[in-house]
Short mmCIF file of C-alpha atoms in Angstrom, two decimals:
data_model
loop_
_atom_site.label_atom_id
_atom_site.label_comp_id
_atom_site.label_asym_id
_atom_site.label_seq_id
_atom_site.Cartn_x
_atom_site.Cartn_y
_atom_site.Cartn_z
CA MET A 1 -65.57 -8.01 91.59
CA ASN A 2 -62.18 -8.19 90.92
CA ARG A 3 -62.99 -10.58 87.90
CA ILE A 4 -65.84 -8.44 86.65
CA LEU A 5 -64.15 -5.35 85.79
CA SER A 6 -60.33 -7.62 84.44
CA VAL A 7 -63.20 -9.26 82.15
CA ILE A 8 -64.81 -5.70 80.54
CA PHE A 9 -60.70 -4.27 80.71
CA ILE A 10 -60.20 -7.06 78.69
CA LEU A 11 -63.53 -6.82 75.71
CA GLY A 12 -62.34 -3.53 76.29
CA LEU A 13 -59.31 -2.98 75.06
CA LEU A 14 -60.16 -6.41 72.17
CA PHE A 15 -62.88 -4.42 70.73
CA ILE A 16 -61.27 -0.83 70.09
CA PRO A 17 -59.60 -2.39 67.36
CA ILE A 18 -62.66 -3.16 65.97
CA ASN A 19 -64.58 0.10 66.47
CA ILE A 20 -62.19 1.59 64.83
CA GLN A 21 -62.18 -1.13 62.01
CA ALA A 22 -66.26 -0.23 62.15
CA GLU A 23 -65.95 2.96 62.31
CA GLU A 24 -63.69 3.48 59.40
CA ILE A 25 -65.88 1.23 57.50
CA ALA A 26 -69.31 3.06 58.75
CA GLU A 27 -66.78 6.35 57.52
CA ASN A 28 -66.11 4.90 54.02
CA GLN A 29 -70.08 4.19 53.18
CA ALA A 30 -70.68 7.56 54.15
CA GLU A 31 -68.87 9.42 52.25
CA PRO A 32 -70.48 10.42 48.55
CA THR A 33 -70.22 8.74 46.35
CA VAL A 34 -68.67 10.73 43.48
CA GLU A 35 -67.14 8.52 41.41
CA GLU A 36 -63.99 10.21 39.65
CA LYS A 37 -63.50 10.07 35.58
CA GLN A 38 -60.48 8.36 35.30
CA ILE A 39 -59.33 9.24 31.57
CA LEU A 40 -56.38 7.40 30.94
CA PRO A 41 -53.53 8.30 28.43
CA TYR A 42 -54.15 5.22 26.05
CA ASN A 43 -56.49 3.16 24.16
CA TYR A 44 -55.74 -0.19 22.93
CA LEU A 45 -59.67 -0.82 22.32
CA SER A 46 -58.96 -0.39 18.50
CA THR A 47 -57.21 -3.80 16.94
CA LEU A 48 -56.67 -2.40 13.27
CA SER A 49 -52.96 -2.07 12.00
CA ILE A 50 -51.24 -0.98 9.38
CA PRO A 51 -47.89 -2.71 8.68
CA ILE A 52 -44.59 -0.65 7.94
CA LYS A 53 -41.83 -2.10 6.15
CA LEU A 54 -38.04 -0.62 6.23
CA THR A 55 -34.53 -1.80 5.78
CA ILE A 56 -31.20 -0.11 7.15
CA THR A 57 -29.35 2.64 5.28
CA GLU A 58 -26.34 0.89 6.58
CA PRO A 59 -25.51 -2.65 7.49
CA TYR A 60 -25.17 -2.61 11.35
CA SER A 61 -23.74 -5.91 13.01
CA THR A 62 -22.98 -6.44 17.36
CA LYS A 63 -19.66 -7.24 15.83
CA GLU A 64 -18.65 -3.16 15.63
CA PRO A 65 -20.96 -2.84 18.60
CA LEU A 66 -22.44 1.42 18.55
CA ASN A 67 -23.33 2.45 21.92
CA GLU A 68 -26.72 1.87 23.74
CA GLY A 69 -29.31 4.43 22.46
CA SER A 70 -27.44 4.91 19.04
CA THR A 71 -29.81 6.30 16.31
CA LEU A 72 -30.07 4.13 13.41
CA ASN A 73 -31.64 5.49 9.97
CA PHE A 74 -34.02 3.49 7.60
CA ARG A 75 -35.99 3.47 4.73
CA VAL A 76 -39.58 2.86 4.36
CA LEU A 77 -39.55 0.48 1.09
CA GLU A 78 -44.08 0.58 0.86
CA ASN A 79 -46.29 3.02 0.37
CA VAL A 80 -48.79 3.84 3.01
CA TYR A 81 -52.38 4.48 3.56
CA TYR A 82 -54.40 5.43 6.11
CA ASN A 83 -58.09 6.23 4.71
CA GLY A 84 -57.13 6.62 1.09
CA LYS A 85 -54.49 9.49 2.69
CA LEU A 86 -50.80 8.71 2.39
CA ILE A 87 -49.27 8.69 5.74
CA VAL A 88 -45.47 7.79 4.68
CA LYS A 89 -44.44 7.89 1.59
CA LYS A 90 -41.91 5.25 0.04
CA GLY A 91 -38.09 5.81 -0.07
CA ASP A 92 -38.51 8.58 2.75
CA GLU A 93 -35.22 7.94 5.57
CA ILE A 94 -36.52 7.72 9.25
CA SER A 95 -34.47 7.24 12.48
CA GLY A 96 -34.98 4.15 14.77
CA LYS A 97 -32.82 3.41 18.17
CA LEU A 98 -30.78 0.31 18.93
CA GLU A 99 -32.33 0.38 22.37
CA THR A 100 -30.34 -3.15 22.97
CA ASN A 101 -27.09 -5.24 22.31
CA ILE A 102 -26.91 -8.49 23.85
CA THR A 103 -24.28 -9.87 22.86
CA ALA A 104 -23.11 -13.49 22.33
CA GLY A 105 -21.78 -15.83 24.92
CA MET A 106 -20.65 -19.33 26.01
CA ASN A 107 -22.56 -22.80 24.71
CA GLY A 108 -24.14 -20.94 21.67
CA PHE A 109 -26.44 -18.29 22.87
CA PRO A 110 -26.36 -16.26 20.07
CA ALA A 111 -26.26 -12.64 20.38
CA GLU A 112 -29.25 -10.13 19.71
CA ILE A 113 -29.57 -6.66 18.50
CA VAL A 114 -33.09 -4.69 20.12
CA LEU A 115 -34.13 -1.83 18.00
CA ASP A 116 -37.56 0.37 18.65
CA ASP A 117 -38.17 4.06 19.35
CA PHE A 118 -38.43 4.57 15.35
CA ASP A 119 -39.53 8.94 15.09
CA ILE A 120 -41.27 9.20 11.53
CA PRO A 121 -43.20 12.35 11.21
CA LYS A 122 -47.36 12.29 11.52
CA ILE A 123 -47.25 9.08 14.11
CA LYS A 124 -46.88 9.40 17.28
CA THR A 125 -44.58 7.00 19.32
CA SER A 126 -48.34 5.70 20.93
CA GLN A 127 -49.75 4.50 17.34
CA LEU A 128 -46.71 2.62 16.80
CA GLN A 129 -45.52 -1.09 18.29
CA SER A 130 -42.01 -0.89 16.81
CA ALA A 131 -40.03 -2.99 18.23
CA TYR A 132 -37.60 -4.98 16.91
CA VAL A 133 -35.04 -7.89 18.03
CA LYS A 134 -32.85 -9.56 15.60
CA LYS A 135 -30.85 -12.59 16.95
CA GLY A 136 -27.61 -14.44 15.62
CA THR A 137 -27.26 -17.73 14.85
CA ASN A 138 -28.62 -19.80 17.90
CA ARG A 139 -26.29 -22.55 18.56
CA CYS A 140 -27.86 -24.16 21.63
CA PHE A 141 -29.30 -26.57 19.19
CA TRP A 142 -26.56 -28.77 18.98
CA VAL A 143 -24.52 -27.44 21.75
CA TYR A 144 -26.18 -28.60 24.41
CA PRO A 145 -26.44 -32.13 23.05
CA LEU A 146 -22.86 -32.08 21.58
CA LYS A 147 -22.68 -30.83 26.00
CA TRP A 148 -24.75 -33.26 27.63
CA ALA A 149 -22.78 -36.11 25.43
CA LEU A 150 -19.74 -35.28 26.51
CA THR A 151 -20.85 -35.06 29.79
CA PRO A 152 -19.14 -38.12 31.59
CA ILE A 153 -15.77 -38.22 29.58
CA PRO A 154 -14.60 -35.64 32.89
CA PHE A 155 -14.38 -31.84 32.29
CA VAL A 156 -14.89 -32.86 28.43
CA GLY A 157 -18.55 -31.39 28.42
CA SER A 158 -17.26 -28.26 29.78
CA LEU A 159 -15.19 -27.67 26.66
CA THR A 160 -18.33 -26.60 25.28
CA ASN A 161 -18.42 -23.49 26.83
CA LEU A 162 -16.21 -21.91 24.86
CA ILE A 163 -18.30 -22.40 22.37
CA LYS A 164 -20.20 -19.51 21.36
CA GLY A 165 -23.64 -17.98 19.11
CA GLY A 166 -23.27 -15.85 16.48
CA HIS A 167 -23.34 -12.56 15.71
CA ALA A 168 -26.36 -10.88 15.02
CA GLN A 169 -26.40 -8.49 12.43
CA ILE A 170 -29.28 -6.53 10.28
CA LYS A 171 -28.20 -5.91 6.64
CA THR A 172 -29.75 -3.35 4.19
CA SER A 173 -31.72 -6.63 2.50
CA ASP A 174 -33.58 -7.22 5.46
CA VAL A 175 -36.57 -6.68 5.64
CA ILE A 176 -37.62 -4.86 9.22
CA THR A 177 -41.17 -4.76 9.66
CA ILE A 178 -43.21 -1.96 12.05
CA TYR A 179 -46.84 -1.81 12.70
CA TYR A 180 -48.81 1.43 13.28
CA TYR A 181 -52.35 1.06 14.99
CA PRO A 182 -53.68 4.58 13.33
CA GLU A 183 -56.79 4.54 16.11
CA TRP A 184 -54.80 4.32 19.37
CA TYR A 185 -53.57 7.23 20.72
CA MET B 1 -65.58 -24.37 81.98
CA LYS B 2 -66.78 -20.80 81.69
CA LYS B 3 -63.28 -19.62 82.08
CA PHE B 4 -62.14 -21.62 79.53
CA LEU B 5 -65.55 -20.23 77.41
CA LEU B 6 -64.87 -16.75 78.02
CA ILE B 7 -61.51 -16.73 76.89
CA SER B 8 -61.94 -18.65 73.77
CA PHE B 9 -64.08 -16.45 72.97
CA LEU B 10 -61.55 -13.30 73.31
CA LEU B 11 -59.59 -15.34 71.55
CA LEU B 12 -61.39 -15.88 68.48
CA CYS B 13 -62.57 -12.11 69.18
CA ALA B 14 -59.28 -11.04 69.14
CA ASN B 15 -58.10 -13.00 66.11
CA PHE B 16 -60.73 -11.61 63.95
CA ALA B 17 -59.88 -8.44 64.33
CA TYR B 18 -55.75 -9.37 64.13
CA ALA B 19 -56.76 -11.17 60.66
CA THR B 20 -58.85 -8.25 58.96
CA ASN B 21 -55.93 -5.99 60.26
CA VAL B 22 -53.60 -8.16 57.77
CA LEU B 23 -55.85 -8.62 55.30
CA GLU B 24 -56.51 -5.16 54.60
CA GLU B 25 -53.56 -4.60 55.13
CA GLN B 26 -52.32 -7.19 51.90
CA ASN B 27 -54.31 -6.25 49.76
CA LEU B 28 -53.85 -2.63 50.00
CA ILE B 29 -50.20 -3.88 49.14
CA GLN B 30 -51.41 -6.17 46.10
CA THR B 31 -53.52 -3.18 44.81
CA ARG B 32 -50.53 -0.66 44.61
CA ILE B 33 -48.33 -3.79 43.62
CA ASP B 34 -51.42 -4.17 40.44
CA LYS B 35 -51.88 -0.54 40.20
CA VAL B 36 -47.73 -0.08 39.58
CA GLY B 37 -47.07 -3.21 37.71
CA THR B 38 -50.24 -2.82 34.69
CA ASP B 39 -48.68 1.02 33.88
CA LEU B 40 -45.46 -0.31 32.87
CA LEU B 41 -47.05 -3.24 30.82
CA ASN B 42 -49.45 -0.84 29.26
CA TYR B 43 -47.42 2.01 28.81
CA ASN B 44 -45.10 0.44 26.96
CA LYS B 45 -47.03 -1.98 25.13
CA ILE B 46 -46.11 -5.17 26.13
CA PRO B 47 -49.00 -7.56 24.10
CA LYS B 48 -47.68 -10.17 26.64
CA ARG B 49 -49.92 -11.61 30.00
CA ILE B 50 -48.60 -10.81 33.25
CA VAL B 51 -49.81 -11.15 36.60
CA PHE B 52 -48.29 -9.67 39.80
CA THR B 53 -48.76 -11.37 43.11
CA TYR B 54 -47.71 -10.38 46.27
CA THR B 55 -46.70 -12.44 49.39
CA PRO B 56 -45.69 -11.80 53.24
CA GLN B 57 -43.17 -14.71 52.82
CA THR B 58 -39.17 -14.59 51.87
CA LYS B 59 -37.20 -15.74 49.73
CA LYS B 60 -36.74 -19.63 50.67
CA SER B 61 -34.10 -20.98 48.00
CA LEU B 62 -31.75 -19.85 45.38
CA LEU B 63 -32.52 -22.90 43.48
CA SER B 64 -35.56 -22.16 42.89
CA THR B 65 -37.39 -21.72 39.74
CA ASP B 66 -37.55 -17.76 39.10
CA LYS B 67 -41.87 -17.65 37.87
CA ALA B 68 -41.21 -14.68 36.30
CA LEU B 69 -39.88 -17.76 33.12
CA THR B 70 -42.16 -20.70 33.80
CA LYS B 71 -45.60 -19.22 34.27
CA ARG B 72 -44.97 -15.60 33.85
CA GLN B 73 -45.89 -14.50 37.25
CA ILE B 74 -43.80 -12.12 38.93
CA ILE B 75 -43.83 -12.20 43.14
CA VAL B 76 -42.87 -10.01 45.13
CA TYR B 77 -41.36 -11.25 48.46
CA ASP B 78 -42.47 -9.03 51.51
CA GLY B 79 -38.39 -8.84 52.27
CA LEU B 80 -37.86 -7.24 49.04
CA TYR B 81 -41.33 -5.21 49.56
CA GLN B 82 -40.00 -3.55 52.64
CA HIS B 83 -36.89 -1.87 50.75
CA LEU B 84 -39.77 -0.57 48.27
CA GLN B 85 -39.59 3.22 49.45
CA THR B 86 -41.79 4.93 46.69
CA ASP B 87 -43.77 4.11 43.55
CA ASP B 88 -40.83 4.56 41.42
CA GLU B 89 -38.56 1.76 43.92
CA LEU B 90 -41.49 -0.43 43.32
CA ALA B 91 -42.20 -0.08 39.25
CA ALA B 92 -38.21 -0.27 39.12
CA MET B 93 -37.93 -3.66 41.46
CA LEU B 94 -41.34 -4.45 38.84
CA ALA B 95 -39.59 -3.71 35.53
CA ARG B 96 -36.52 -5.59 36.01
CA GLU B 97 -38.65 -8.52 36.35
CA ILE B 98 -41.52 -7.76 33.80
CA SER B 99 -38.41 -7.72 30.83
CA THR B 100 -37.40 -11.03 32.43
CA ALA B 101 -40.84 -13.03 31.95
CA VAL B 102 -41.18 -11.09 28.34
CA LYS B 103 -37.78 -12.66 27.08
CA SER B 104 -39.84 -15.88 28.47
CA TYR B 105 -42.38 -15.66 26.26
CA SER B 106 -39.71 -15.18 22.57
CA GLY B 107 -38.10 -18.32 20.67
CA VAL B 108 -38.55 -21.65 20.06
CA TRP B 109 -41.04 -23.74 21.65
CA GLY B 110 -42.90 -21.11 23.25
CA GLY B 111 -40.03 -19.13 24.69
CA THR B 112 -38.48 -22.15 26.27
CA LEU B 113 -35.27 -21.83 24.61
CA ASP B 114 -34.58 -18.48 25.59
CA SER B 115 -35.90 -18.95 28.99
CA VAL B 116 -33.12 -21.98 29.85
CA GLN B 117 -30.39 -19.02 28.08
CA VAL B 118 -31.66 -16.41 30.71
CA ALA B 119 -31.99 -18.77 33.47
CA LEU B 120 -28.10 -20.28 32.35
CA GLY B 121 -26.87 -16.96 31.44
CA SER B 122 -27.85 -15.47 34.64
CA LYS B 123 -25.12 -12.61 34.30
CA LYS B 124 -25.23 -11.67 31.25
CA PHE B 125 -29.56 -11.45 31.19
CA GLU B 126 -28.74 -9.67 34.49
CA VAL B 127 -27.66 -6.61 32.84
CA VAL B 128 -30.28 -6.42 30.12
CA ALA B 129 -32.90 -6.57 32.84
CA ASP B 130 -31.64 -3.81 34.29
CA LYS B 131 -31.15 -1.64 31.27
CA ARG B 132 -34.99 -3.20 30.53
CA ALA B 133 -35.72 -2.24 32.88
CA VAL B 134 -34.85 1.24 32.44
CA ASP B 135 -36.40 1.46 29.06
CA TYR B 136 -39.70 1.09 30.76
CA MET B 137 -39.14 3.04 33.92
CA VAL B 138 -39.38 5.96 30.86
CA ASN B 139 -41.89 5.18 28.78
CA ALA B 140 -44.30 4.68 31.32
CA GLY B 141 -42.88 8.16 33.29
CA TYR B 142 -40.80 6.38 35.82
CA SER B 143 -36.54 8.28 37.14
CA PRO B 144 -34.67 5.72 36.23
CA LEU B 145 -32.64 6.80 38.66
CA ALA B 146 -35.18 4.97 41.62
CA LEU B 147 -33.38 1.62 39.80
CA ILE B 148 -30.09 2.28 40.77
CA VAL B 149 -30.88 3.70 44.34
CA PHE B 150 -33.29 0.30 45.08
CA ILE B 151 -30.35 -1.51 43.77
CA ASN B 152 -27.98 0.42 45.57
CA LYS B 153 -29.73 0.01 49.25
CA THR B 154 -31.37 -3.71 48.61
CA TYR B 155 -28.89 -5.73 47.03
CA PRO B 156 -25.08 -6.43 49.05
CA GLN B 157 -22.18 -6.35 47.45
CA LYS B 158 -20.09 -9.11 46.71
CA ARG B 159 -16.14 -9.42 47.21
CA PHE B 160 -15.62 -11.02 43.42
CA ASP B 161 -17.75 -12.58 40.50
CA ARG B 162 -15.17 -13.55 38.04
CA PHE B 163 -17.35 -17.74 39.31
CA SER B 164 -21.20 -16.44 41.28
CA ARG B 165 -23.79 -16.47 38.74
CA HIS B 166 -24.30 -12.62 39.16
CA ASN B 167 -22.45 -9.11 38.55
CA LEU B 168 -21.09 -7.82 41.57
CA THR B 169 -23.61 -4.65 42.17
CA SER B 170 -21.53 -1.50 41.86
CA LYS B 171 -20.84 -3.09 38.02
CA ARG B 172 -24.32 -3.87 37.68
CA LEU B 173 -24.78 -0.04 39.22
CA ALA B 174 -22.58 1.63 36.68
CA LYS B 175 -23.64 -0.19 33.82
CA ILE B 176 -26.91 1.29 34.08
CA TYR B 177 -25.52 4.64 34.85
CA GLU B 178 -23.64 4.17 31.94
CA TYR B 179 -26.87 3.34 30.03
CA ILE B 180 -28.90 5.99 31.28
CA THR B 181 -26.25 8.38 30.79
CA TYR B 182 -26.06 8.39 26.76
CA LYS B 183 -30.24 7.12 26.36
CA TYR B 184 -31.81 9.22 28.67
CA PRO B 185 -29.62 11.99 30.17
CA GLN B 186 -32.18 15.11 30.94
CA TYR B 187 -32.79 12.12 33.75
CA LEU B 188 -29.40 12.80 35.71
CA THR B 189 -29.99 16.22 36.69
CA ASP B 190 -33.66 15.59 38.21
CA GLU B 191 -33.36 17.45 41.38
CA LYS B 192 -35.73 15.20 43.38
CA TYR B 193 -32.79 12.50 43.08
CA LEU B 194 -29.64 14.66 44.00
CA ASN B 195 -31.42 15.50 46.84
CA ASN B 196 -32.41 11.77 47.88
CA GLU B 197 -29.41 10.04 50.17
CA TYR B 198 -29.98 7.25 48.54
CA TYR B 199 -28.89 8.25 44.84
CA GLN B 200 -25.92 10.44 47.53
CA ASN B 201 -24.67 7.76 48.34
CA PHE B 202 -24.38 5.55 44.89
CA LEU B 203 -22.75 8.12 43.68
CA LEU B 204 -20.93 8.97 46.68
CA ASN B 205 -19.62 4.99 45.86
CA SER B 206 -19.65 4.87 42.34
CA VAL B 207 -16.88 7.97 42.10
CA GLU B 208 -14.16 5.35 40.69
CA ASN B 209 -16.63 3.18 37.81
CA ARG B 210 -17.81 7.58 36.64
CA LYS B 211 -14.05 8.38 36.27
CA LEU B 212 -13.96 5.03 33.79
CA LEU B 213 -17.24 6.29 32.15
CA GLU B 214 -16.15 10.01 31.40
CA GLU B 215 -12.88 8.38 30.69
CA LYS B 216 -15.21 6.38 27.47
CA ILE B 217 -17.06 10.03 27.13
CA ARG B 218 -14.24 11.45 26.01
CA THR B 219 -12.82 8.94 24.06
CA LYS B 220 -15.57 8.46 22.57
CA SER B 221 -15.01 5.11 22.56
CA THR B 222 -17.65 2.45 21.89
CA LYS B 223 -15.75 -0.50 23.97
CA ASP B 224 -16.98 -2.30 27.09
CA VAL B 225 -16.36 -0.53 29.86
CA ASP B 226 -14.16 -3.43 32.53
CA TYR B 227 -16.27 -1.36 35.63
CA GLU B 228 -14.92 -2.96 39.02
#
């Protein structure tokens, strides 16, 4: 008798979680399936893109870095049309942000400048694919083989740590191309 | 024999119930990670494939390769996930890894060289990843202060960092705070975070570093501050 009772007790304990789950599943199934219409704040269906060519008004280099988040000015190089309408006029000045400065590093790692957040009248930020990266001279290509060649001589291989990569600079002659997706929102 | 069969049957039932529970729990976590991660990718218009994987394991070795660099797969380990209390904090964790994965796509040889640079110059790129994470979070509508909260309560503080592959956590936090101060100052007065005990703890343990930043702002300097 005791055995039967103990088996019933154990079975009861075991089936409680299963029953709870079964109830949850049943509840979920019983709920009326009202599908919520979710509208995302973006839509990347369109592949139509229009390049916008810019040039910086004042040269910028990581030799004399500005604080990240500083505003830089750019000039539009060509008229930009969409559906026959002039969207951006050649010669217009627009602003963009200095997103990140990456300093040059040991073993020939180059410095980098990341620009983004361009502010163009008549164009929403969500319609721009505008991250622009400019790197300095990458010396890793020859520094690493040199390092490995010198490694058999004790401590000499480490000397290549002293070789730094090149500074990144954006000259007024550099053409910066960002892309306008007029059908994105 | 009957007893043995009965016990085996009971154990099987118990095992089934437990496994179902664990799977459902893991599925919920994975769904949450996918949702926040994909939001970050979409709002930031990152045109590269990056996937997110939750694993109940803990990170095994420091020497294991970073899958964000090699496979563009962001692994969320259970040990770290336990620290994430809000979606903002989860976004902070994922945004850092996304930044690393995005970097692995740029440059020659399919991004191999840049990945090597990130792996070798980890101290420098650690700060870069933190800064990019702040941008990604803001663009996706998350508060960047959550990155400070996440790092403040997750990463321990070593004594020195001169010979380490990583920066002192206090330095990282100070640099993130500086970045937010210059780029997104509106978030610094966010009531939600001013009433967050973890953020207040950061404010408390960063007084000296914040004084250095105030001095930089006062003198309008553009030089890097040597944070402690």
